[in-house]
mmCIF file of C-alpha atoms in Angstrom:
data_model
loop_
_atom_site.group_PDB
_atom_site.id
_atom_site.type_symbol
_atom_site.label_atom_id
_atom_site.label_comp_id
_atom_site.label_asym_id
_atom_site.label_seq_id
_atom_site.Cartn_x
_atom_site.Cartn_y
_atom_site.Cartn_z
ATOM 1 C CA GLY A 1 -25.743 -25.138 -29.639
ATOM 2 C CA ARG A 2 -25.842 -21.557 -28.377
ATOM 3 C CA THR A 3 -29.130 -22.117 -26.479
ATOM 4 C CA ILE A 4 -27.709 -25.078 -24.545
ATOM 5 C CA TRP A 5 -24.551 -23.090 -23.729
ATOM 6 C CA LEU A 6 -26.578 -20.165 -22.369
ATOM 7 C CA ASN A 7 -28.792 -22.502 -20.324
ATOM 8 C CA ILE A 8 -25.675 -24.063 -18.761
ATOM 9 C CA LEU A 9 -24.242 -20.627 -17.940
ATOM 10 C CA ASN A 10 -27.489 -19.479 -16.376
ATOM 11 C CA SER A 11 -27.779 -22.587 -14.209
ATOM 12 C CA CYS A 12 -24.253 -22.534 -12.758
ATOM 13 C CA ALA A 13 -25.184 -25.792 -11.053
ATOM 14 C CA PRO A 14 -22.731 -27.381 -8.583
ATOM 15 C CA SER A 15 -22.391 -30.367 -10.889
ATOM 16 C CA ILE A 16 -21.231 -28.043 -13.657
ATOM 17 C CA LEU A 17 -18.721 -26.334 -11.390
ATOM 18 C CA ALA A 18 -17.386 -29.724 -10.317
ATOM 19 C CA ALA A 19 -16.328 -30.347 -13.913
ATOM 20 C CA SER A 20 -13.668 -27.647 -13.624
ATOM 21 C CA ILE A 21 -10.935 -30.267 -13.983
ATOM 22 C CA SER A 22 -11.511 -30.032 -17.723
ATOM 23 C CA SER A 23 -10.870 -26.910 -19.775
ATOM 24 C CA ILE A 24 -14.593 -26.560 -20.455
ATOM 25 C CA GLY A 25 -15.378 -26.927 -16.777
ATOM 26 C CA LYS A 26 -12.809 -24.289 -15.861
ATOM 27 C CA THR A 27 -14.301 -21.895 -18.387
ATOM 28 C CA LEU A 28 -17.791 -22.518 -17.051
ATOM 29 C CA SER A 29 -16.611 -22.032 -13.462
ATOM 30 C CA MET A 30 -15.085 -18.673 -14.313
ATOM 31 C CA TYR A 31 -18.234 -17.586 -16.148
ATOM 32 C CA CYS A 32 -20.277 -18.562 -13.112
ATOM 33 C CA LEU A 33 -17.982 -16.631 -10.776
ATOM 34 C CA ILE A 34 -18.195 -13.546 -12.973
ATOM 35 C CA LYS A 35 -21.957 -13.887 -13.277
ATOM 36 C CA LYS A 36 -22.691 -14.401 -9.577
ATOM 37 C CA ASN A 37 -19.932 -12.449 -7.822
ATOM 38 C CA THR A 38 -19.845 -8.739 -7.158
ATOM 39 C CA ILE A 39 -16.858 -6.408 -7.322
ATOM 40 C CA GLY A 40 -16.754 -6.570 -3.528
ATOM 41 C CA ASP A 41 -16.586 -10.378 -3.722
ATOM 42 C CA ALA A 42 -13.704 -10.092 -6.188
ATOM 43 C CA ILE A 43 -11.785 -7.832 -3.802
ATOM 44 C CA ASP A 44 -12.472 -10.219 -0.916
ATOM 45 C CA GLY A 45 -11.170 -13.071 -3.054
ATOM 46 C CA TYR A 46 -8.059 -11.126 -4.019
ATOM 47 C CA ILE A 47 -7.284 -10.275 -0.390
ATOM 48 C CA ALA A 48 -7.766 -13.895 0.696
ATOM 49 C CA ASN A 49 -5.515 -15.040 -2.152
ATOM 50 C CA LYS A 50 -2.708 -12.686 -1.071
ATOM 51 C CA ASP A 51 -3.034 -13.203 2.693
ATOM 52 C CA GLY A 52 0.150 -14.834 3.957
ATOM 53 C CA VAL A 53 2.146 -13.583 0.962
ATOM 54 C CA LEU A 54 1.890 -9.824 1.424
ATOM 55 C CA SER A 55 2.763 -8.144 4.727
ATOM 56 C CA PRO A 56 0.034 -7.918 7.414
ATOM 57 C CA SER A 57 0.105 -4.114 7.167
ATOM 58 C CA THR A 58 -0.552 -4.278 3.408
ATOM 59 C CA ILE A 59 -3.436 -6.707 3.933
ATOM 60 C CA ALA A 60 -4.823 -4.430 6.658
ATOM 61 C CA GLY A 61 -4.697 -1.517 4.210
ATOM 62 C CA TYR A 62 -6.556 -3.559 1.602
ATOM 63 C CA ARG A 63 -9.259 -4.483 4.107
ATOM 64 C CA ASN A 64 -9.657 -0.837 5.072
ATOM 65 C CA ILE A 65 -10.131 0.094 1.412
ATOM 66 C CA ARG A 66 -12.659 -2.734 0.970
ATOM 67 C CA LYS A 67 -14.663 -1.520 3.958
ATOM 68 C CA ASN A 68 -14.535 2.239 3.474
ATOM 69 C CA GLN A 69 -13.749 3.246 -0.106
ATOM 70 C CA LEU A 70 -15.452 2.962 -3.522
ATOM 71 C CA GLN A 71 -18.517 1.617 -1.768
ATOM 72 C CA GLU A 72 -20.798 2.419 -4.706
ATOM 73 C CA LEU A 73 -19.005 -0.289 -6.690
ATOM 74 C CA MET A 74 -18.981 -3.083 -4.128
ATOM 75 C CA ASN A 75 -22.427 -4.530 -4.894
ATOM 76 C CA VAL A 76 -22.083 -4.220 -8.672
ATOM 77 C CA PRO A 77 -21.887 -7.641 -10.404
ATOM 78 C CA LEU A 78 -18.514 -8.264 -12.021
ATOM 79 C CA SER A 79 -20.275 -8.853 -15.326
ATOM 80 C CA LYS A 80 -21.760 -5.342 -15.189
ATOM 81 C CA ILE A 81 -18.595 -3.347 -14.542
ATOM 82 C CA THR A 82 -17.912 -0.491 -16.963
ATOM 83 C CA ASN A 83 -15.207 2.138 -17.216
ATOM 84 C CA LEU A 84 -17.909 4.792 -16.911
ATOM 85 C CA MET A 85 -18.998 3.628 -13.451
ATOM 86 C CA VAL A 86 -15.387 3.188 -12.318
ATOM 87 C CA GLN A 87 -14.525 6.730 -13.375
ATOM 88 C CA ALA A 88 -17.606 8.076 -11.580
ATOM 89 C CA ALA A 89 -16.575 6.291 -8.369
ATOM 90 C CA ILE A 90 -13.010 7.600 -8.639
ATOM 91 C CA ASN A 91 -14.277 11.146 -9.234
ATOM 92 C CA GLU A 92 -16.415 10.903 -6.100
ATOM 93 C CA ALA A 93 -13.563 9.483 -4.014
ATOM 94 C CA ALA A 94 -11.241 12.278 -5.150
ATOM 95 C CA LYS A 95 -13.534 14.820 -3.462
ATOM 96 C CA THR A 96 -12.663 13.571 0.021
ATOM 97 C CA LEU A 97 -9.501 11.450 -0.286
ATOM 98 C CA SER A 98 -5.916 12.314 -1.109
ATOM 99 C CA ALA A 99 -4.560 11.478 -4.549
ATOM 100 C CA LYS A 100 -2.455 8.718 -3.001
ATOM 101 C CA SER A 101 -5.465 7.126 -1.278
ATOM 102 C CA VAL A 102 -7.476 7.229 -4.500
ATOM 103 C CA ARG A 103 -4.624 5.608 -6.412
ATOM 104 C CA ASN A 104 -4.277 2.892 -3.783
ATOM 105 C CA ALA A 105 -8.003 2.117 -3.935
ATOM 106 C CA HIS A 106 -7.941 2.020 -7.740
ATOM 107 C CA GLY A 107 -4.896 -0.268 -7.655
ATOM 108 C CA LEU A 108 -6.699 -2.772 -5.443
ATOM 109 C CA LEU A 109 -9.780 -2.599 -7.658
ATOM 110 C CA THR A 110 -7.878 -3.244 -10.886
ATOM 111 C CA ALA A 111 -5.818 -6.084 -9.409
ATOM 112 C CA SER A 112 -8.934 -7.759 -7.995
ATOM 113 C CA VAL A 113 -10.935 -7.521 -11.205
ATOM 114 C CA ALA A 114 -7.969 -8.729 -13.261
ATOM 115 C CA MET A 115 -7.854 -11.931 -11.231
ATOM 116 C CA TYR A 116 -11.336 -12.853 -12.508
ATOM 117 C CA MET A 117 -11.554 -10.855 -15.761
ATOM 118 C CA PRO A 118 -8.011 -10.506 -17.146
ATOM 119 C CA ASP A 119 -9.307 -9.183 -20.478
ATOM 120 C CA PHE A 120 -11.090 -6.193 -18.928
ATOM 121 C CA VAL A 121 -9.086 -3.031 -19.618
ATOM 122 C CA PHE A 122 -9.391 -0.049 -17.300
ATOM 123 C CA HIS A 123 -9.266 3.445 -18.794
ATOM 124 C CA THR A 124 -9.422 5.512 -15.626
ATOM 125 C CA THR A 125 -8.151 9.060 -15.228
ATOM 126 C CA LEU A 126 -6.692 9.357 -11.746
ATOM 127 C CA PRO A 127 -6.091 12.565 -9.762
ATOM 128 C CA ALA A 128 -2.666 14.109 -10.216
ATOM 129 C CA LYS A 129 -0.071 13.414 -7.565
ATOM 130 C CA GLU A 130 0.071 16.111 -4.922
ATOM 131 C CA HIS A 131 3.160 18.004 -3.877
ATOM 132 C CA LYS A 132 2.459 19.720 -0.584
ATOM 133 C CA VAL A 133 4.884 21.893 1.343
ATOM 134 C CA LYS A 134 3.891 21.794 5.001
ATOM 135 C CA ASP A 135 4.595 24.552 7.485
ATOM 136 C CA LEU A 136 6.009 22.448 10.318
ATOM 137 C CA PRO A 137 7.573 23.370 13.661
ATOM 138 C CA THR A 138 11.357 23.218 13.952
ATOM 139 C CA PRO A 139 13.012 20.193 15.617
ATOM 140 C CA GLN A 140 13.785 22.327 18.682
ATOM 141 C CA GLN A 141 10.157 23.468 18.945
ATOM 142 C CA ILE A 142 9.025 19.844 18.728
ATOM 143 C CA ALA A 143 11.542 18.720 21.368
ATOM 144 C CA ASP A 144 10.435 21.511 23.706
ATOM 145 C CA ALA A 145 6.746 20.724 23.173
ATOM 146 C CA ILE A 146 6.987 17.005 23.920
ATOM 147 C CA LYS A 147 9.536 17.205 26.752
ATOM 148 C CA GLY A 148 8.338 15.287 29.797
ATOM 149 C CA THR A 149 5.226 13.877 28.074
ATOM 150 C CA ASP A 150 4.295 10.246 27.568
ATOM 151 C CA ILE A 151 5.113 10.468 23.864
ATOM 152 C CA GLU A 152 8.551 12.082 24.211
ATOM 153 C CA LEU A 153 10.501 8.850 23.633
ATOM 154 C CA PRO A 154 8.552 7.551 20.600
ATOM 155 C CA ALA A 155 8.547 11.004 19.008
ATOM 156 C CA MET A 156 12.268 11.528 19.565
ATOM 157 C CA LEU A 157 13.059 8.089 18.142
ATOM 158 C CA ALA A 158 10.988 8.862 15.053
ATOM 159 C CA MET A 159 12.499 12.318 14.590
ATOM 160 C CA TRP A 160 16.183 11.612 15.182
ATOM 161 C CA LEU A 161 16.344 8.145 13.614
ATOM 162 C CA SER A 162 13.741 8.671 10.860
ATOM 163 C CA LEU A 163 11.588 5.736 11.971
ATOM 164 C CA ARG A 164 8.010 4.837 11.129
ATOM 165 C CA MET A 165 5.464 4.510 13.927
ATOM 166 C CA SER A 166 5.412 0.714 13.501
ATOM 167 C CA GLU A 167 9.222 0.594 13.652
ATOM 168 C CA VAL A 168 9.311 2.678 16.829
ATOM 169 C CA ARG A 169 6.802 0.329 18.450
ATOM 170 C CA GLY A 170 8.723 -2.726 17.243
ATOM 171 C CA ILE A 171 11.991 -1.888 19.011
ATOM 172 C CA ARG A 172 12.931 -4.314 21.792
ATOM 173 C CA ASP A 173 15.703 -3.894 24.316
ATOM 174 C CA LYS A 174 17.775 -6.606 22.619
ATOM 175 C CA ASP A 175 17.654 -4.699 19.319
ATOM 176 C CA ILE A 176 20.075 -2.124 20.806
ATOM 177 C CA SER A 177 23.674 -3.157 21.375
ATOM 178 C CA ASN A 178 26.669 -0.891 21.981
ATOM 179 C CA GLY A 179 24.654 2.143 20.971
ATOM 180 C CA ILE A 180 23.538 0.601 17.659
ATOM 181 C CA LEU A 181 19.873 -0.088 16.919
ATOM 182 C CA THR A 182 19.076 -2.882 14.473
ATOM 183 C CA VAL A 183 15.665 -2.162 12.950
ATOM 184 C CA ARG A 184 14.311 -5.594 12.078
ATOM 185 C CA ASN A 185 10.714 -5.801 13.295
ATOM 186 C CA VAL A 186 7.582 -3.656 13.326
ATOM 187 C CA ARG A 187 4.401 -3.852 15.369
ATOM 188 C CA ILE A 188 1.018 -3.017 13.929
ATOM 189 C CA ALA A 189 -2.543 -3.292 15.210
ATOM 190 C CA MET A 190 -5.106 -5.076 13.043
ATOM 191 C CA ALA A 191 -8.677 -5.773 14.140
ATOM 192 C CA GLY A 192 -7.689 -4.964 17.705
ATOM 193 C CA GLN A 193 -4.850 -7.502 17.704
ATOM 194 C CA ILE A 194 -1.146 -6.653 17.848
ATOM 195 C CA GLU A 195 0.877 -8.381 15.164
ATOM 196 C CA LYS A 196 4.649 -8.466 14.831
ATOM 197 C CA GLU A 197 6.220 -8.710 11.405
ATOM 198 C CA LYS A 198 9.486 -8.264 9.645
ATOM 199 C CA THR A 199 10.274 -4.837 8.241
ATOM 200 C CA LYS A 200 8.348 -4.036 5.074
ATOM 201 C CA THR A 201 11.203 -3.914 2.560
ATOM 202 C CA PHE A 202 14.806 -5.092 2.291
ATOM 203 C CA ASN A 203 16.085 -1.537 2.781
ATOM 204 C CA SER A 204 13.899 -1.098 5.879
ATOM 205 C CA THR A 205 16.090 -3.568 7.792
ATOM 206 C CA ARG A 206 19.010 -1.395 8.852
ATOM 207 C CA GLN A 207 21.349 -0.368 11.656
ATOM 208 C CA LEU A 208 21.356 3.104 13.179
ATOM 209 C CA ALA A 209 23.529 4.849 15.759
ATOM 210 C CA VAL A 210 21.397 5.963 18.706
ATOM 211 C CA PRO A 211 22.308 9.332 20.322
ATOM 212 C CA GLU A 212 23.392 9.149 23.968
ATOM 213 C CA ARG A 213 20.378 11.203 25.045
ATOM 214 C CA LEU A 214 17.973 8.633 23.592
ATOM 215 C CA LEU A 215 19.914 5.737 25.122
ATOM 216 C CA ASP A 216 19.501 7.402 28.529
ATOM 217 C CA MET A 217 15.759 7.804 27.950
ATOM 218 C CA ILE A 218 15.410 4.154 26.912
ATOM 219 C CA GLY A 219 17.382 2.792 29.850
ATOM 220 C CA ALA A 220 17.826 -0.938 30.415
ATOM 221 C CA GLY A 221 15.179 -3.618 30.405
ATOM 222 C CA ASN A 222 14.560 -7.282 29.725
ATOM 223 C CA PRO A 223 15.805 -8.365 26.272
ATOM 224 C CA ASP A 224 12.331 -9.053 24.876
ATOM 225 C CA ASP A 225 10.677 -5.967 26.387
ATOM 226 C CA TYR A 226 9.400 -3.357 23.937
ATOM 227 C CA VAL A 227 10.967 0.056 24.413
ATOM 228 C CA VAL A 228 7.645 1.778 23.604
ATOM 229 C CA THR A 229 4.484 0.209 25.018
ATOM 230 C CA LEU A 230 1.874 2.836 24.094
ATOM 231 C CA SER A 231 -0.618 1.996 21.347
ATOM 232 C CA ALA A 232 -0.237 3.613 17.939
ATOM 233 C CA SER A 233 -3.515 5.497 18.316
ATOM 234 C CA THR A 234 -2.486 6.893 21.705
ATOM 235 C CA ILE A 235 0.881 8.061 20.403
ATOM 236 C CA TYR A 236 -0.688 9.647 17.324
ATOM 237 C CA LYS A 237 -3.511 11.454 19.148
ATOM 238 C CA HIS A 238 -1.297 12.743 21.964
ATOM 239 C CA PHE A 239 1.379 13.931 19.533
ATOM 240 C CA VAL A 240 -1.003 15.825 17.253
ATOM 241 C CA SER A 241 -2.766 17.396 20.241
ATOM 242 C CA ILE A 242 0.437 18.475 22.024
ATOM 243 C CA ILE A 243 2.077 19.935 18.925
ATOM 244 C CA LEU A 244 -1.055 21.877 18.002
ATOM 245 C CA GLU A 245 -1.392 23.217 21.535
ATOM 246 C CA LYS A 246 2.267 24.176 21.959
ATOM 247 C CA THR A 247 3.119 25.429 18.463
ATOM 248 C CA GLY A 248 -0.219 26.243 16.859
ATOM 249 C CA LYS A 249 0.656 24.012 13.891
ATOM 250 C CA HIS A 250 -0.821 20.759 12.655
ATOM 251 C CA MET A 251 1.685 17.952 12.328
ATOM 252 C CA THR A 252 1.272 14.185 12.048
ATOM 253 C CA PHE A 253 3.582 11.631 13.636
ATOM 254 C CA HIS A 254 4.670 10.519 10.179
ATOM 255 C CA ASP A 255 5.876 14.073 9.481
ATOM 256 C CA LEU A 256 8.656 13.498 12.027
ATOM 257 C CA ARG A 257 10.512 11.409 9.457
#
């Protein structure tokens, strides 16, 4: 009866979980997971489930969200989640994060919970998308500011060819032939390790004509040598610092695109 059912749920004994080959066992296993696991556990499980399927950069983004965002929800048992607490966490996150970052965090949360509790329906009001118009230096001002610096080549590649940081760092000498660059790989840093991966989307794999000036700056090297060897953090920090010093304006490396 109902009492026996509740006693089984409360025990969540290994022998019960082992019976998951039957429909009853599977139901009990899921109840036990929901009862014992936290929202943080659910996100960890979701990330592990998608590792190897999604790109390393996407997985790295998920892990960053898990570690740094919506922390007030991470220790909440799955069985205790409510729309009220989710909305409160989103409201708090919106005070310090961009609308895009909040939406990304909420997307990971909903996908993770849905994997364990598909019937739970989220009713979250998210911050409106932002439309910012930045006051940026002109291309000539940027070129003058970075001329002769260690980040001149990566910045010029990003600006003139509309490349992402990871794409700039993924260019090898053999990717350029007869003045044409084939963008096929990116390099990202995760947990201190450099990982190479294919470009993120189908449209990201493309061929671009490289201006003669950039070809001269790149020069010739071994086929497998990377054209840019600086770390992403070094490029980013040096670029932001130089542009601010030379132009008085704040600009990120991504703004070059």
